[in-house]
Amino acid sequence: MWRVGQRKISRSWTALFRVKTRAVCAEATAAKSKSIVESTELKYKAGDKLHGYTVTTVSRVPELHLVAVQLVHDNTGAEHLHVAREDSNNVFAVAFPTVPMDSTGVSHILEHTTLCGSEKYPCRDPFFKMLTRSLSTYMNAWTFPDFTMYPFASQNAQDFKNLMAVYLDCAFFPKLAEMDFRQEGWRLEPEDLSNPDSQIVFKGVVYNEMKGVFSNAENLFETQLQRSILPSHTYSTCYGGDPLCIPDLTWSQLRDFHSQHYHPSAAKFYTYGDQPLENHLEAISQLALSRFHKIELNTAVPNEVRWNEPVRQDVYHQCGV
């Protein structure tokens, strides 16, 4: 009976200790977060010049314990949003407006091909090599109907610096080799590589990926819905690539699309976490932006013309047996 009572008392003290410990840790974290937020808010103001950037706005969000700093690069017009917060999981992303006007999947294939080697990192697939060598907590690349983004996150400062160098070089100075285009986009080759007399078929990473997408009825209906209700511009295309249209894309068209869309004048950068903003700006400027000047790019998407009457669209999908 005494042992039972002792165990209960012990558990009560343990629980109380845990609650107090958590409260102390929470207070310490909040204090540290507050200091970072306050120092960032006091350090920057609109009009300040930093590594070729001009601060446009500084906004504090007390509910989320953060300060958002917006900047514009003077020489290129690139926009940058930095979110200062007490969080060691720092994030970087660069995004470009990509507005394809056909269903060849050019923006999707370009997203794949930019990660197949660059000017400074000409090795095969540096992105996938970093997956096994990096301390990152997240690495990816996304293609959407009207933009493409390259994000990563890491809790290690040196790893963050290394990943930023790779991402910037791949995005702005990719090799875009023809063989990489054939691998990631589309190509013709024997169905059985060991038998050159076998049937010639289409192959390619994106080509095969989109065949899988179009075999799913939900994906097909979603794509056709967007194309039907927004028929006049980029949203009327299949941005991921229609398997019937992907073979129409040429290597030169892919390279042209990169030069027309992957430029700092249209780029938007994002950083988040507890690392200093100046470090990010200096690295981005030295590794990429210093080699560009501002240009005019035609990436705007006009408003859709309003309908005057209902529209009916029939979509068919072959069901498996």
Tab-separated table of C-alpha atoms in Angstrom, residues 55-287:
chain	number	residue	atom	x	y	z
A	55	VAL	CA	13.838	47.306	-48.707
A	56	THR	CA	10.249	48.118	-49.672
A	57	THR	CA	8.256	47.074	-46.591
A	58	VAL	CA	8.850	45.667	-43.107
A	59	SER	CA	5.796	44.049	-41.519
A	60	ARG	CA	5.538	42.467	-38.088
A	61	VAL	CA	3.056	39.644	-37.454
A	62	PRO	CA	2.960	39.255	-33.662
A	63	GLU	CA	0.446	36.396	-33.746
A	64	LEU	CA	3.023	34.253	-35.596
A	65	HIS	CA	6.121	35.724	-33.891
A	66	LEU	CA	7.702	36.842	-37.147
A	67	VAL	CA	8.731	39.830	-39.205
A	68	ALA	CA	8.372	39.878	-42.997
A	69	VAL	CA	10.839	41.947	-45.006
A	70	GLN	CA	10.139	42.616	-48.684
A	71	LEU	CA	12.910	43.766	-51.020
A	72	VAL	CA	13.521	44.436	-54.714
A	73	HIS	CA	16.845	43.908	-56.483
A	74	ASP	CA	17.815	47.236	-58.030
A	75	ASN	CA	19.573	45.943	-61.156
A	76	THR	CA	17.199	43.133	-62.169
A	77	GLY	CA	13.869	43.810	-60.483
A	78	ALA	CA	13.871	40.431	-58.716
A	79	GLU	CA	11.559	40.361	-55.695
A	80	HIS	CA	12.525	38.849	-52.351
A	81	LEU	CA	10.408	38.022	-49.296
A	82	HIS	CA	12.267	37.165	-46.093
A	83	VAL	CA	10.434	35.867	-43.034
A	84	ALA	CA	12.540	36.244	-39.872
A	85	ARG	CA	11.491	33.849	-37.129
A	86	GLU	CA	13.122	31.802	-34.398
A	87	ASP	CA	13.161	28.556	-36.353
A	88	SER	CA	16.324	26.608	-37.167
A	89	ASN	CA	14.635	24.869	-40.100
A	90	ASN	CA	15.584	27.527	-42.656
A	91	VAL	CA	13.863	27.595	-46.048
A	92	PHE	CA	14.863	28.859	-49.485
A	93	ALA	CA	12.798	28.960	-52.666
A	94	VAL	CA	12.974	30.613	-56.058
A	95	ALA	CA	9.937	30.748	-58.347
A	96	PHE	CA	9.402	31.784	-61.960
A	97	PRO	CA	6.173	32.589	-63.821
A	98	THR	CA	5.860	29.897	-66.490
A	99	VAL	CA	2.963	30.339	-68.902
A	100	PRO	CA	3.017	27.654	-71.621
A	101	MET	CA	0.710	28.214	-74.564
A	102	ASP	CA	0.543	24.579	-75.677
A	103	SER	CA	0.241	21.133	-74.088
A	104	THR	CA	3.764	19.885	-74.862
A	105	GLY	CA	4.622	20.030	-71.155
A	106	VAL	CA	7.509	22.430	-71.770
A	107	SER	CA	7.431	23.932	-68.253
A	108	HIS	CA	7.248	20.473	-66.663
A	109	ILE	CA	10.072	19.025	-68.777
A	110	LEU	CA	12.165	22.149	-68.147
A	111	GLU	CA	11.723	21.697	-64.386
A	112	HIS	CA	13.186	18.196	-64.727
A	113	THR	CA	15.965	19.167	-67.124
A	114	THR	CA	17.298	22.135	-65.139
A	115	LEU	CA	18.203	19.693	-62.362
A	116	CYS	CA	20.317	17.535	-64.716
A	117	GLY	CA	23.501	19.567	-64.369
A	118	SER	CA	24.582	23.182	-64.626
A	119	GLU	CA	27.476	25.443	-65.504
A	120	LYS	CA	29.145	25.144	-62.107
A	121	TYR	CA	27.891	21.624	-61.370
A	122	PRO	CA	28.100	19.746	-64.694
A	123	CYS	CA	27.800	16.313	-63.037
A	124	ARG	CA	24.884	14.096	-63.893
A	125	ASP	CA	21.804	14.877	-61.775
A	126	PRO	CA	23.335	17.047	-59.004
A	127	PHE	CA	19.865	17.317	-57.451
A	128	PHE	CA	19.614	13.588	-56.786
A	129	LYS	CA	23.233	13.403	-55.676
A	130	MET	CA	22.478	16.037	-53.045
A	131	LEU	CA	19.564	13.960	-51.735
A	132	THR	CA	22.005	11.399	-50.331
A	133	ARG	CA	24.769	13.848	-49.349
A	134	SER	CA	22.780	16.719	-47.889
A	135	LEU	CA	21.390	17.269	-44.389
A	136	SER	CA	18.268	18.833	-45.881
A	137	THR	CA	14.870	18.346	-44.295
A	138	TYR	CA	13.158	18.989	-47.631
A	139	MET	CA	14.144	19.173	-51.302
A	140	ASN	CA	11.815	19.371	-54.266
A	141	ALA	CA	10.735	21.151	-57.434
A	142	TRP	CA	7.137	21.949	-58.402
A	143	THR	CA	5.397	22.779	-61.669
A	144	PHE	CA	2.010	24.494	-61.547
A	145	PRO	CA	-0.229	25.896	-64.321
A	146	ASP	CA	1.391	29.361	-64.195
A	147	PHE	CA	4.615	29.084	-62.154
A	148	THR	CA	7.502	26.768	-61.319
A	149	MET	CA	9.193	26.691	-57.908
A	150	TYR	CA	12.411	25.192	-56.501
A	151	PRO	CA	12.273	24.936	-52.664
A	152	PHE	CA	14.486	23.325	-50.025
A	153	ALA	CA	14.930	23.442	-46.238
A	154	SER	CA	17.823	22.636	-43.932
A	155	GLN	CA	18.739	23.050	-40.263
A	156	ASN	CA	22.477	23.165	-40.976
A	157	ALA	CA	23.933	26.542	-42.016
A	158	GLN	CA	26.703	25.150	-44.233
A	159	ASP	CA	24.349	22.658	-45.854
A	160	PHE	CA	21.900	25.506	-46.511
A	161	LYS	CA	24.664	27.483	-48.198
A	162	ASN	CA	25.689	24.503	-50.338
A	163	LEU	CA	22.124	23.771	-51.435
A	164	MET	CA	21.489	27.395	-52.322
A	165	ALA	CA	24.551	27.415	-54.580
A	166	VAL	CA	23.364	24.269	-56.385
A	167	TYR	CA	19.761	25.466	-56.743
A	168	LEU	CA	20.746	28.898	-58.064
A	169	ASP	CA	23.202	27.500	-60.593
A	170	CYS	CA	20.744	24.874	-61.841
A	171	ALA	CA	17.895	27.381	-62.146
A	172	PHE	CA	19.769	30.221	-63.840
A	173	PHE	CA	22.654	28.451	-65.617
A	174	PRO	CA	21.507	24.894	-66.500
A	175	LYS	CA	23.242	22.813	-69.165
A	176	LEU	CA	19.967	21.836	-70.854
A	177	ALA	CA	21.853	19.190	-72.829
A	178	GLU	CA	20.003	17.461	-75.648
A	179	MET	CA	20.570	14.021	-74.127
A	180	ASP	CA	19.017	15.219	-70.861
A	181	PHE	CA	16.050	16.566	-72.807
A	182	ARG	CA	15.660	13.165	-74.480
A	183	GLN	CA	15.797	11.400	-71.137
A	184	GLU	CA	13.442	13.687	-69.240
A	185	GLY	CA	11.128	14.686	-72.096
A	186	TRP	CA	10.641	12.183	-74.866
A	187	ARG	CA	12.579	9.938	-77.258
A	188	LEU	CA	12.107	7.019	-79.632
A	189	GLU	CA	13.816	3.713	-78.903
A	190	PRO	CA	13.189	-0.050	-79.195
A	191	GLU	CA	10.699	-1.368	-76.693
A	192	ASP	CA	13.206	-4.081	-75.804
A	193	LEU	CA	16.692	-2.554	-75.674
A	194	SER	CA	18.279	-5.982	-75.982
A	195	ASN	CA	16.422	-6.542	-79.260
A	196	PRO	CA	16.972	-3.745	-81.827
A	197	ASP	CA	14.296	-5.295	-84.036
A	198	SER	CA	11.581	-4.836	-81.398
A	199	GLN	CA	8.829	-2.252	-81.824
A	200	ILE	CA	9.874	1.421	-81.684
A	201	VAL	CA	8.029	3.225	-78.854
A	202	PHE	CA	7.948	6.617	-77.151
A	203	LYS	CA	9.759	6.865	-73.823
A	204	GLY	CA	10.776	9.621	-71.400
A	205	VAL	CA	10.463	10.440	-67.705
A	206	VAL	CA	7.794	13.128	-68.110
A	207	TYR	CA	6.138	11.285	-71.005
A	208	ASN	CA	5.680	8.157	-68.867
A	209	GLU	CA	4.656	10.197	-65.838
A	210	MET	CA	1.890	11.951	-67.757
A	211	LYS	CA	0.669	8.679	-69.266
A	212	GLY	CA	0.077	7.588	-65.681
A	213	VAL	CA	-1.688	10.868	-64.875
A	214	PHE	CA	-4.000	10.596	-67.875
A	215	SER	CA	-4.891	7.009	-66.999
A	216	ASN	CA	-6.601	8.301	-63.848
A	217	ALA	CA	-10.153	9.527	-64.443
A	218	GLU	CA	-10.042	12.097	-61.628
A	219	ASN	CA	-6.900	13.734	-63.015
A	220	LEU	CA	-8.329	13.751	-66.519
A	221	PHE	CA	-11.594	15.401	-65.450
A	222	GLU	CA	-9.737	17.991	-63.343
A	223	THR	CA	-7.523	18.928	-66.312
A	224	GLN	CA	-10.457	19.153	-68.714
A	225	LEU	CA	-12.442	21.254	-66.227
A	226	GLN	CA	-9.690	23.867	-65.984
A	227	ARG	CA	-9.181	23.908	-69.741
A	228	SER	CA	-12.933	24.359	-70.321
A	229	ILE	CA	-13.670	27.168	-67.859
A	230	LEU	CA	-10.468	29.142	-68.691
A	231	PRO	CA	-10.082	28.570	-72.431
A	232	SER	CA	-8.369	31.729	-73.695
A	233	HIS	CA	-4.808	31.574	-72.302
A	234	THR	CA	-2.282	29.375	-70.511
A	235	TYR	CA	-4.897	27.618	-68.348
A	236	SER	CA	-6.408	26.097	-71.467
A	237	THR	CA	-3.306	23.935	-71.883
A	238	CYS	CA	-2.203	20.821	-70.054
A	239	TYR	CA	0.819	22.327	-68.278
A	240	GLY	CA	2.167	18.928	-67.210
A	241	GLY	CA	2.088	17.704	-70.809
A	242	ASP	CA	-0.425	15.759	-72.850
A	243	PRO	CA	1.181	12.471	-73.983
A	244	LEU	CA	-0.245	13.098	-77.448
A	245	CYS	CA	1.437	16.538	-77.601
A	246	ILE	CA	4.717	15.983	-75.740
A	247	PRO	CA	6.495	14.591	-78.870
A	248	ASP	CA	5.848	17.953	-80.590
A	249	LEU	CA	8.304	19.683	-78.237
A	250	THR	CA	11.800	20.273	-79.592
A	251	TRP	CA	15.075	20.798	-77.743
A	252	SER	CA	15.419	24.351	-79.111
A	253	GLN	CA	11.907	25.231	-77.911
A	254	LEU	CA	12.847	24.042	-74.425
A	255	ARG	CA	15.933	26.279	-74.379
A	256	ASP	CA	13.942	29.244	-75.689
A	257	PHE	CA	11.326	28.773	-72.966
A	258	HIS	CA	14.046	28.891	-70.306
A	259	SER	CA	15.505	32.139	-71.647
A	260	GLN	CA	12.040	33.707	-71.823
A	261	HIS	CA	10.871	32.731	-68.336
A	262	TYR	CA	13.820	31.882	-66.041
A	263	HIS	CA	15.129	35.410	-65.634
A	264	PRO	CA	15.633	37.407	-62.394
A	265	SER	CA	13.373	40.161	-63.733
A	266	ALA	CA	10.461	37.786	-63.244
A	267	ALA	CA	11.846	35.716	-60.345
A	268	LYS	CA	10.504	35.727	-56.797
A	269	PHE	CA	12.794	34.599	-53.960
A	270	TYR	CA	11.700	33.438	-50.522
A	271	THR	CA	13.747	32.783	-47.374
A	272	TYR	CA	12.567	31.844	-43.904
A	273	GLY	CA	14.140	31.087	-40.540
A	274	ASP	CA	16.702	32.379	-38.077
A	275	GLN	CA	19.659	32.886	-40.428
A	276	PRO	CA	20.615	36.523	-41.191
A	277	LEU	CA	18.923	38.114	-44.195
A	278	GLU	CA	22.182	39.737	-45.321
A	279	ASN	CA	23.810	36.337	-45.834
A	280	HIS	CA	21.031	35.274	-48.192
A	281	LEU	CA	21.062	38.488	-50.197
A	282	GLU	CA	24.829	38.483	-50.594
A	283	ALA	CA	24.891	34.855	-51.781
A	284	ILE	CA	22.018	35.302	-54.247
A	285	SER	CA	23.545	38.455	-55.664
A	286	GLN	CA	27.030	36.989	-56.080
A	287	LEU	CA	25.980	33.562	-57.374
